Coordinates of C-alpha atoms and ligand atoms in Angstrom, one line a residue:
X7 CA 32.0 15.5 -33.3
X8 CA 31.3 13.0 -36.4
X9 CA 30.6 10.5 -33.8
X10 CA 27.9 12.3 -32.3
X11 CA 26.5 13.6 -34.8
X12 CA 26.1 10.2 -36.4
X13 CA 24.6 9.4 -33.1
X14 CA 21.7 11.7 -33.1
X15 CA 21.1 10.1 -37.2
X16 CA 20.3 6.8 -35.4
X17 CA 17.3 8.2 -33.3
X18 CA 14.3 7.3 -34.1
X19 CA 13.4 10.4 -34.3
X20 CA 16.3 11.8 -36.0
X21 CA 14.8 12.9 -39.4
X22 CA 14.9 15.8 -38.7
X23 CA 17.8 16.8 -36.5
X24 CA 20.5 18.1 -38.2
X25 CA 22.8 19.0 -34.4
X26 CA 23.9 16.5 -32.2
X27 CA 23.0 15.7 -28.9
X28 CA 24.8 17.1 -26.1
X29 CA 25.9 13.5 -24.2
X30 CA 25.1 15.3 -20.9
X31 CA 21.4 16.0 -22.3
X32 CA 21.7 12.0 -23.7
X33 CA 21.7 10.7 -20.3
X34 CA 19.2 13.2 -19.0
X35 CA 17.2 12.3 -21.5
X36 CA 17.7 8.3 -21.3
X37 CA 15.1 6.7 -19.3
X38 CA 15.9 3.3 -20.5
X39 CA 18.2 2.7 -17.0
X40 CA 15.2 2.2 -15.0
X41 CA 12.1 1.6 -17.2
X42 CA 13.3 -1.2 -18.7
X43 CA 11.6 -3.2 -15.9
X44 CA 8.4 -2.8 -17.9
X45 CA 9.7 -4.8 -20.9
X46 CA 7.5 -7.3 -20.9
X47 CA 4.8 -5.0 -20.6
X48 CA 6.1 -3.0 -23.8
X49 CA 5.8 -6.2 -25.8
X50 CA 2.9 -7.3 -24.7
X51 CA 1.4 -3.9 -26.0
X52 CA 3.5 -4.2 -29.2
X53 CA 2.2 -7.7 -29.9
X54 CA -1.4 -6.6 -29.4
X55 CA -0.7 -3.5 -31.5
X56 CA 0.7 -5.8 -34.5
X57 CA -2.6 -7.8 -34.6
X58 CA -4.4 -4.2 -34.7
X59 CA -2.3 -3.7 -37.8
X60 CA -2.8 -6.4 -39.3
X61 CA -6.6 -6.4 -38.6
X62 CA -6.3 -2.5 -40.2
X63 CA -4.0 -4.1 -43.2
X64 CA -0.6 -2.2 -42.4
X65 CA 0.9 -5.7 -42.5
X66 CA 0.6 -9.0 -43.3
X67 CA 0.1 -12.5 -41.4
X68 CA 3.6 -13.3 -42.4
X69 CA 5.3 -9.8 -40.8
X70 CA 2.5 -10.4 -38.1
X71 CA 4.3 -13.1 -37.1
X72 CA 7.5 -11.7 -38.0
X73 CA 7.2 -9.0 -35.5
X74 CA 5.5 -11.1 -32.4
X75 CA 8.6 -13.6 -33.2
X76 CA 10.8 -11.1 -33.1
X77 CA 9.5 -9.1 -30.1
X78 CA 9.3 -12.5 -27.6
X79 CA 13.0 -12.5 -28.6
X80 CA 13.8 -9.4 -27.3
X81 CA 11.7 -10.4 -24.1
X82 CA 13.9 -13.5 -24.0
X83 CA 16.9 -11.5 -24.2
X84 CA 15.8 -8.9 -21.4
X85 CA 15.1 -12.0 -19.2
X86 CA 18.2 -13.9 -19.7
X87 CA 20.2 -10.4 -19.2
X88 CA 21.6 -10.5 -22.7
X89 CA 19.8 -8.0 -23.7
X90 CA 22.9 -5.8 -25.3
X91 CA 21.7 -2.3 -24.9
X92 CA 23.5 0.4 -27.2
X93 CA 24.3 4.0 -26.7
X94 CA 21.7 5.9 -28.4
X95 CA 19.2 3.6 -26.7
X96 CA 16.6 6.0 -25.6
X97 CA 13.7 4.4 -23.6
X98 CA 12.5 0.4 -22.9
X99 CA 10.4 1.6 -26.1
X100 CA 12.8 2.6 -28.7
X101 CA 15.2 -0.1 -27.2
X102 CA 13.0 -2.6 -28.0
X103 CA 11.9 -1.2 -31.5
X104 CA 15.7 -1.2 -32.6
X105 CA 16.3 -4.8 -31.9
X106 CA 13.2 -6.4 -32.9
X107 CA 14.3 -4.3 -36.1
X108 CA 17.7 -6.0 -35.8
X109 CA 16.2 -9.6 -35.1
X110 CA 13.5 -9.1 -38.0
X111 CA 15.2 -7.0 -40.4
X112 CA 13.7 -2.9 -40.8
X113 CA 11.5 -3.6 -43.6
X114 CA 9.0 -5.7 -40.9
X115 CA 10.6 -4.1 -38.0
X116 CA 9.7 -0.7 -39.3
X117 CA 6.3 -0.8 -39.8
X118 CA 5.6 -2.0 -35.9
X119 CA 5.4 2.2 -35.1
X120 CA 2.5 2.8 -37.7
X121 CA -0.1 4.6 -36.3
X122 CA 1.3 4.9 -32.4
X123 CA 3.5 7.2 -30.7
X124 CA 5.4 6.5 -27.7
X125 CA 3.3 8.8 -26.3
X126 CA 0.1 6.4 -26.0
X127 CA 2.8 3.7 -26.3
X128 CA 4.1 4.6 -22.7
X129 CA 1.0 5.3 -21.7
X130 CA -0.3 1.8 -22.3
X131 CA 2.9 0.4 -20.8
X132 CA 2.6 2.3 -17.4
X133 CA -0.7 0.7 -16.9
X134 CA -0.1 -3.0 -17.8
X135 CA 2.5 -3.1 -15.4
X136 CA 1.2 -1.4 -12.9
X137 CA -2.1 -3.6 -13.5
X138 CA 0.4 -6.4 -12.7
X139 CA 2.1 -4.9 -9.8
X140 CA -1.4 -4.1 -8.5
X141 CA -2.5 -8.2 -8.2
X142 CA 1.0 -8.8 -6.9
X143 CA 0.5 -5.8 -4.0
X144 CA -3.2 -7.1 -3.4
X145 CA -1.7 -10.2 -2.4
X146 CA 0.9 -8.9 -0.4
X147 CA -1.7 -7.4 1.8
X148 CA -4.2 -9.6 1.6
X149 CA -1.0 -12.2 3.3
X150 CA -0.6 -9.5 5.7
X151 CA -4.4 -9.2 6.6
X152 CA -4.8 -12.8 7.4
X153 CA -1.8 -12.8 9.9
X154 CA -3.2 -9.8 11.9
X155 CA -6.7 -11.4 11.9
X156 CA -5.5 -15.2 12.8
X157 CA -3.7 -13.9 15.5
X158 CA -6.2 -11.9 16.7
X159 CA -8.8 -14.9 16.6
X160 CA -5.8 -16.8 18.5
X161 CA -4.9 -14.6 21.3
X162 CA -8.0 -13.3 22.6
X163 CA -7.8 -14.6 26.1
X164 CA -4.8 -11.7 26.4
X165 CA -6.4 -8.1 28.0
X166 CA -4.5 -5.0 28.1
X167 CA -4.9 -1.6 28.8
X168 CA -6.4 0.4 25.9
X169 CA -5.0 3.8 25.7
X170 CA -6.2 7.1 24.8
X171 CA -3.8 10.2 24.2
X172 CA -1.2 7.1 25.2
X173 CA -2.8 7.3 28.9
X174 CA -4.7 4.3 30.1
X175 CA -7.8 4.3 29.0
X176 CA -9.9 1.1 29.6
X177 CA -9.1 -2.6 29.7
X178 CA -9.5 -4.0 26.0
X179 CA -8.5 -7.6 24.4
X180 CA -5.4 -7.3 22.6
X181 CA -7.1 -9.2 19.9
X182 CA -9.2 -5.8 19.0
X183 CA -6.4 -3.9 19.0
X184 CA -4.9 -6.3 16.5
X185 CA -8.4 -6.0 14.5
X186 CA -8.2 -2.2 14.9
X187 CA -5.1 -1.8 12.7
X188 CA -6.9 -4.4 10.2
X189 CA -9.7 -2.8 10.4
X190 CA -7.9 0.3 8.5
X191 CA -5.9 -2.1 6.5
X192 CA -9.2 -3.6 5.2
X193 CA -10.2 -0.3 4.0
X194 CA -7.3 -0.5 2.0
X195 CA -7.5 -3.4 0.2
X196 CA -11.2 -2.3 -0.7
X197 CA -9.7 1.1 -2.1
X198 CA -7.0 -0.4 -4.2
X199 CA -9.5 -3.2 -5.5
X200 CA -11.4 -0.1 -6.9
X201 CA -8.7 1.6 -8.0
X202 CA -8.3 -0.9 -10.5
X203 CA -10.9 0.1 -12.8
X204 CA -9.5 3.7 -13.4
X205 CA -5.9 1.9 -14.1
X206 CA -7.3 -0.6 -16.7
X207 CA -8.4 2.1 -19.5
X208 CA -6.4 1.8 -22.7
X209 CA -4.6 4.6 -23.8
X210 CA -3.4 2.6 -27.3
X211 CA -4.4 3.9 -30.7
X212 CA -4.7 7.6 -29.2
X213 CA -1.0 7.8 -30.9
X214 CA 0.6 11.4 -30.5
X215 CA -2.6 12.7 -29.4
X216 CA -4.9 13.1 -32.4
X217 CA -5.6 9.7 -32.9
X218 CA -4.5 6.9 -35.6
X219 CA -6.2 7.5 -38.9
X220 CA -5.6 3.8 -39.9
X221 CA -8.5 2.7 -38.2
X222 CA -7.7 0.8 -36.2
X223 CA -9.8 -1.3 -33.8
X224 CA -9.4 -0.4 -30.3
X225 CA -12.1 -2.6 -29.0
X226 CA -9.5 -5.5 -30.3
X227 CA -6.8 -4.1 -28.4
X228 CA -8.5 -3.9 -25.3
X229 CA -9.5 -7.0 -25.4
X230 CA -5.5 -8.5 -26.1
X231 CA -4.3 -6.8 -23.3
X232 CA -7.1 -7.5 -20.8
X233 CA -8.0 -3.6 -20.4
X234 CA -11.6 -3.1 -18.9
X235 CA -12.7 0.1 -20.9
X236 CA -10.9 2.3 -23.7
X237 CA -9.8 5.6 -23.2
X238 CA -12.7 7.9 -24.9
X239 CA -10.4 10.6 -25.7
X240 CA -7.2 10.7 -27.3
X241 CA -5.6 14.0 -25.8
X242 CA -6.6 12.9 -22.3
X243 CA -5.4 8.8 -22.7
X244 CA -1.7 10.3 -23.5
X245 CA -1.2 12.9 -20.8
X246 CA -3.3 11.0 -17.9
X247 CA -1.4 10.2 -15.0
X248 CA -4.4 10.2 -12.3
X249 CA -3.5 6.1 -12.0
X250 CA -0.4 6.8 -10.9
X251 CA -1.1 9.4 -8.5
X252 CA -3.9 8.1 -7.0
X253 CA -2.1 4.9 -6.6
X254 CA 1.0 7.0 -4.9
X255 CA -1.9 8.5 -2.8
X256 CA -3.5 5.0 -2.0
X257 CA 0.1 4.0 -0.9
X258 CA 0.7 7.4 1.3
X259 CA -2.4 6.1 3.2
X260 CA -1.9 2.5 3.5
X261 CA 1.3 3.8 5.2
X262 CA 0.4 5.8 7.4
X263 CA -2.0 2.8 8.9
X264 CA 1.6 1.2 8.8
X265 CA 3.1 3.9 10.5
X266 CA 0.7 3.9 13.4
X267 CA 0.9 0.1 13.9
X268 CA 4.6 0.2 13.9
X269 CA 5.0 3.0 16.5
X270 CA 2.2 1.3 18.6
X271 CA 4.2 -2.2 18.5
X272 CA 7.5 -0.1 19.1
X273 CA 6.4 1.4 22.1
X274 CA 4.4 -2.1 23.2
X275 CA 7.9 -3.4 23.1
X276 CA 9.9 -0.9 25.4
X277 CA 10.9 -2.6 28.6
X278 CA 8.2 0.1 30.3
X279 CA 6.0 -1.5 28.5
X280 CA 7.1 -4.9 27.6
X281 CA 3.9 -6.2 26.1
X282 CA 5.3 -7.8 23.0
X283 CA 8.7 -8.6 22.0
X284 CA 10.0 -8.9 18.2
X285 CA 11.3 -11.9 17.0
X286 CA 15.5 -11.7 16.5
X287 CA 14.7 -12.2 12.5
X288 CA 12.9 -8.7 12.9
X289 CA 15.2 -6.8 15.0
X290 CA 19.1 -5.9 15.2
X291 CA 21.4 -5.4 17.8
X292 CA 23.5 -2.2 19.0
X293 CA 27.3 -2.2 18.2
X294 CA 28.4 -0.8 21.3
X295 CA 25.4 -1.4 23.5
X296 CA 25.5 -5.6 24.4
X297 CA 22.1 -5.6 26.1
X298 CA 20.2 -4.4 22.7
X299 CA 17.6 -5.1 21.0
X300 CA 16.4 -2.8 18.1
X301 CA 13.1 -3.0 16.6
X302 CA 14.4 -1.6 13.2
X303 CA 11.8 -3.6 11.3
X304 CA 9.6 -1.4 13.0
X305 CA 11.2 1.5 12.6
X306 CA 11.9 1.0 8.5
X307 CA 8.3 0.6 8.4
X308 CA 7.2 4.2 10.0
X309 CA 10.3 5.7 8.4
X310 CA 9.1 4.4 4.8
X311 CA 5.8 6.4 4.9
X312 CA 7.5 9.7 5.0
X313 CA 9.3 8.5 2.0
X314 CA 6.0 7.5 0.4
X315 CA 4.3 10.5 0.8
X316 CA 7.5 12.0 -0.5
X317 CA 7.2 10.3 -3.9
X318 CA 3.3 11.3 -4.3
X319 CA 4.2 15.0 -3.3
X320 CA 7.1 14.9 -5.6
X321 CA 5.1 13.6 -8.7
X322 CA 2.2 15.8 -8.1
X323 CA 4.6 18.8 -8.4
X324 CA 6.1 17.8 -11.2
X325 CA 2.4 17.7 -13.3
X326 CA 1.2 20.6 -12.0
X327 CA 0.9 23.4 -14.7
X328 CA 2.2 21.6 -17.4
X329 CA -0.1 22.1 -20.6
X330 CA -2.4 19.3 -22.0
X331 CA -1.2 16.1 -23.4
X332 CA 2.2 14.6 -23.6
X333 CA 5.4 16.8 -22.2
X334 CA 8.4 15.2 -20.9
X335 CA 7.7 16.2 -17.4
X336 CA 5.9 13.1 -17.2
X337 CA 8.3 10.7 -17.9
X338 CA 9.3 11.7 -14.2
X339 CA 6.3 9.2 -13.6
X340 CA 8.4 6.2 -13.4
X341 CA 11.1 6.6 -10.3
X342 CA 8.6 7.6 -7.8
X343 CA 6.1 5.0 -8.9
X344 CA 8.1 2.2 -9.0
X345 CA 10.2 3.4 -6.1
X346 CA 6.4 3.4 -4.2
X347 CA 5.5 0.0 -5.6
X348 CA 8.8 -1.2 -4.3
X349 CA 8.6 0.3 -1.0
X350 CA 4.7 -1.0 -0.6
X351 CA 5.7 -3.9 -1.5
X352 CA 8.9 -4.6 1.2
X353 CA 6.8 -2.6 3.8
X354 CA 3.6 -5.2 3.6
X355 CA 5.7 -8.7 3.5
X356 CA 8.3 -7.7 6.3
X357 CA 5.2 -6.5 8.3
X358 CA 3.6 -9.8 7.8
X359 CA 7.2 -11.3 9.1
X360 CA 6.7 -9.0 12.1
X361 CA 3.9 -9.9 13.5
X362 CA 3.6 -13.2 12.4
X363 CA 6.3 -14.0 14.4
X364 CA 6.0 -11.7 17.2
X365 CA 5.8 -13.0 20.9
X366 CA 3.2 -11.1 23.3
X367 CA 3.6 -11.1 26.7
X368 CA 0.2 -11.4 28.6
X369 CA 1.4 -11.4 31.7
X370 CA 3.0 -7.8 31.2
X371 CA -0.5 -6.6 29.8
X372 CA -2.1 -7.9 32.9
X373 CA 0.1 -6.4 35.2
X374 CA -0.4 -3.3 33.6
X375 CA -4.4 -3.6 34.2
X376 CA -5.0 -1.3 37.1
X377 CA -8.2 -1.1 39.0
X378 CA -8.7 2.9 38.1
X379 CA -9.1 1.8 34.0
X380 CA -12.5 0.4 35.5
X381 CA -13.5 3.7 36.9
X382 CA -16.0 3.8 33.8
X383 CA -17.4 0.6 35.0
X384 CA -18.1 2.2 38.2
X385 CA -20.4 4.8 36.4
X386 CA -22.1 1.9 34.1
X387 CA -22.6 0.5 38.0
X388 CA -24.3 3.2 39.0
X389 CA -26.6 3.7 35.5
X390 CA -27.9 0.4 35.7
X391 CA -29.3 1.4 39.2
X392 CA -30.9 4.4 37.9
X393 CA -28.3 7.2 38.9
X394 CA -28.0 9.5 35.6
X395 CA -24.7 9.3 33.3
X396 CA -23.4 12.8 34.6
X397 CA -24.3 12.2 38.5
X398 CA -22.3 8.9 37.9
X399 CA -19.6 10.3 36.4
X400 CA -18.7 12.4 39.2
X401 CA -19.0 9.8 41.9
X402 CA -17.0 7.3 40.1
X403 CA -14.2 10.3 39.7
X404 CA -14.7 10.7 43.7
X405 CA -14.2 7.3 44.4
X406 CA -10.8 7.4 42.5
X407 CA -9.6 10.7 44.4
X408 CA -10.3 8.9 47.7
X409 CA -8.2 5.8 46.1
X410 CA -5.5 8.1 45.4
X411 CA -5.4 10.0 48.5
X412 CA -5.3 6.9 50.6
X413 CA -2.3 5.4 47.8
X414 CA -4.5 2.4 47.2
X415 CA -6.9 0.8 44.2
X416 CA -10.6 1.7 44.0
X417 CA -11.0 -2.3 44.4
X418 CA -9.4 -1.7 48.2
X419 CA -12.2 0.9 48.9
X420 CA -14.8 -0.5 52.1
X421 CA -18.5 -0.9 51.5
X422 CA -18.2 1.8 53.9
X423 CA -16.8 4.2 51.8
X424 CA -19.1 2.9 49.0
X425 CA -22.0 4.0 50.5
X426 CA -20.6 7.5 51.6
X427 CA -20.0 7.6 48.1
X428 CA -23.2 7.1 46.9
X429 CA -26.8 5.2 48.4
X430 CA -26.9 3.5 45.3
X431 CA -23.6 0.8 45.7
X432 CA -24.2 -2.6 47.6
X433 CA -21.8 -5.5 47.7
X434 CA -22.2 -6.6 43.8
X435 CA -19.8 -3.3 43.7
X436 CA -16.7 -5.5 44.1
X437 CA -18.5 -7.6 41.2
X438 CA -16.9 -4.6 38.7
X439 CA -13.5 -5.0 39.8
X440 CA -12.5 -8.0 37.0
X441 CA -11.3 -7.3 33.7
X442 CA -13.1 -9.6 31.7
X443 CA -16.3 -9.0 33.2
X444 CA -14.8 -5.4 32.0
X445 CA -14.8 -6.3 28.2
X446 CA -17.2 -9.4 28.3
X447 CA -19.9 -6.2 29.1
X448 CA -19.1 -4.6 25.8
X449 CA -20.7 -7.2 23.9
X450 CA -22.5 -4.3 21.1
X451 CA -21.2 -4.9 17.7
X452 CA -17.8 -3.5 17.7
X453 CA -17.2 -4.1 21.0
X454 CA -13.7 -6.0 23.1
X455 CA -16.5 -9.0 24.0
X456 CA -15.5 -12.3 22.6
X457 CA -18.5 -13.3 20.7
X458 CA -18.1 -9.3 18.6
X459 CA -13.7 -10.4 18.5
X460 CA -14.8 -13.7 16.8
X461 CA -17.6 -11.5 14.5
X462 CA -14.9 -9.1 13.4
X463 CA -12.7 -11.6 12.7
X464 CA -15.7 -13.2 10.5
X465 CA -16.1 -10.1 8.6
X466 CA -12.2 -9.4 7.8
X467 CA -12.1 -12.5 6.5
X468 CA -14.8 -12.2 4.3
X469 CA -13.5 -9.0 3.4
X470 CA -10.3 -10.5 2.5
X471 CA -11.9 -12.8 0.2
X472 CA -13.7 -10.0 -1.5
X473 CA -17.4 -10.8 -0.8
X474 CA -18.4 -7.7 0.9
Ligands
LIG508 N1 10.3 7.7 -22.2 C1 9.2 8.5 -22.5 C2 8.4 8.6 -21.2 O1 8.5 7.9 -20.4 C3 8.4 7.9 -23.6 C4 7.5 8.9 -24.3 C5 8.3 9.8 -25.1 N2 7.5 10.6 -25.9 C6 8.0 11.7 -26.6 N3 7.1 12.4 -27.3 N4 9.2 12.0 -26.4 O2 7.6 9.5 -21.1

């Protein structure tokens, strides 16, 4: 009992505390096993927030430098893996705090904490390194971006059926379906650029919530740490977790766009299908079924955005109703952020692998072009010879029935039948039967035509580069 008691003495915080710490309530408390991936963003804030003290004359230049020799020790030691973490260690913060004390002696050491709290301290912390993980993550899909739209500039000789309610639809390029998923993916690579704004807002010098009465200047810190704008109230800076929520949320999305392209290339690559086929490096093989070929990739990818959502869903729970500024309900911040930054990040660079190295199958797409996907064409026929939309409609649907009774293609139908059909058709009619006359016609912007392919790809990649 000595022991422990002795234990909850070496707190930080344990002034006051005359009890010990139950160790089951030590461990629950400790969050040090996973955030001490943000130590270098703990003493990056520290460093900025010595110069703030020195600025406000809590120390000198020489324990200035003290401390910021001290701290990039402790980063040193956290890289290398020597960091020796004890027992009462509670947090990256207070780990850190007791060894630069320990490299710099407690006189120095001790005065690091003057006029913070862990509460804007972790605060701060959360949003460097998610700042960080952000550029990393923007990269990651920008990679990801550039192989969807190079291949779709590549392959655009390759037409396949385009499906609605996964029923053949109309003949499109494969290339805009590849620029359809970017085209959602683009969206989110504008959303997280602005996202970053409401991340970079400095919590530091809100301390516990009412502020630092040293004076210190803010505008200073902001600028050592890179921050774009300074959290205007103190109360709000320490108990704001919008960033990390809306980033979760951001995420959610992004994977559910990953989701969809997944389960489109996962059915694309059924033999029924057969349009594409994943590389081996991508897929896996059964262990009792020889002739397999598992796009698990694939699968990973649509599975991870329940898990996703999960962690923003979680979060949000654990915020809601909890009174205003700092409780230790939002230390449960960390795990499903970093757990979503993790998965985000695995999920964009193996889908870049995936399609980077997938192999289509053109011939498969063309043999699944049937001459009933052109039954629209037949309509547009008929429009540009005057025949109204809704008149069209219906004859084009009467050629089909008459293909289908006879068990042939509309393309097999007689000028004979054509002109039973309707007045209107002479011998061009077999001119609609072709496929790339098919999406060659749709040539408005946003359109299958080449020349609107090659402008799509034009504007992703400005897009990509951030200039629009
Ligand atoms: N580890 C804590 C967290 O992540 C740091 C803040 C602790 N603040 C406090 N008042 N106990 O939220």
């Amino acid at each position: 009992m000595a022991a422990e008691q002795d234990f909850t003495k070496r707190k930080l915080w344990g002034g006051r505390f005359t009890g010990s710490t139950d160790p089951l309530m030590h461990e629950f408390n400790q969050s040090l096993k996973y955030d001490q991936r943000m130590y270098a963003a703990d003493v990056k804030g520290s460093i900025a927030f010595s110069k703030a003290l020195l600025k406000a004359g809590i120390v000198n230049e020489h324990e200035q430098a003290e401390i910021t020799r001290g701290l990039k020790e402790v980063e040193q030691e956290w890289a290398n893996g020597t960091f020796a973490i004890q027992a009462d260690d509670e947090d990256i913060h207070t780990a850190n705090e007791r060894r630069l004390s320990e490299i710099v002696g407690k006189d120095i050491g001790g005065k690091l904490h003057t006029g913070r709290s862990r509460n804007d301290q972790v605060a701060t912390d959360m949003r460097i390194w998610l700042l960080d993980e952000t550029a990393k993550v923007e990269g990651y899909l920008k990679d990801f971006l550039n192989v969807l739209v190079s291949r779709a500039e590549k392959e655009v000789d390759a037409i396949l059926p385009g499906y609605t309610h996964l029923q053949r639809a109309q003949p499109v390029r494969w290339s805009h379906v590849l620029l359809s998923h970017a085209s959602a993916f683009l969206n989110d690579l504008t959303r997280l650029r602005e996202m970053v704004p409401r991340i970079s807002v400095l919590p530091l010098g809100s301390a516990a919530l009412a502020g630092n009465p040293y004076g210190l200047d803010r505008e200073l810190l902001r600028q050592e740490l890179g921050f774009q704008s300074i959290g205007e109230n103190s109360m709000h800076a320490v108990s704001d977790r919008d960033f990390i929520i809306e980033w979760l949320q951001w995420a959610s999305l992004l994977m559910i766009h990953m989701s969809r392209l997944a389960e489109d290339l996962i059915i694309y690559s059924t033999a029924e299908f057969g349009f594409v086929q994943l590389a081996d490096a991508y897929s896996t093989g059964s262990s009792i079924m020889p002739q397999k070929k598992n796009p698990d990739s694939l699968e990973l990818l649509r599975g991870k955005s329940g898990r996703i959502f999960g962690q923003m869903a979680g979060f949000m729970m654990s915020v809601k109703g909890i009174p205003s500024t700092y409780n230790k309900d939002l230390q449960e911040d960390k795990e499903p952020l970093f757990d979503g930054v993790d998965s985000v990040s695995a999920s964009l660079r193996i889908a870049e692998g995936v399609i980077a190295t997938l192999n289509i199958n053109a011939d498969k797409m063309a043999e699944a072009l049937s001459m009933d996907l052109l039954a629209t064409d037949i309509a547009d026929y008929l429009v540009r010879k005057g025949v109204p939309f809704r008149e069209t409609h219906h004859i084009s649907g009467r050629s089909v029935a008459l293909a289908e009774q006879r068990k042939v293609q509309i393309s097999d139908l007689t000028m004979e039948d054509w002109k039973a059909l309707s007045p209107h058709f002479t011998e061009d009619v077999f001119e609609v039967f072709n496929f790339e006359n098919s999406v060659e016609k749709r040539n408005a912007i946003g359109g299958p035509a080449r020349k609107m392919i090659q402008r799509q790809v034009d504007v992703a990649r400005e897009r990509i580069a951030g200039k629009n």
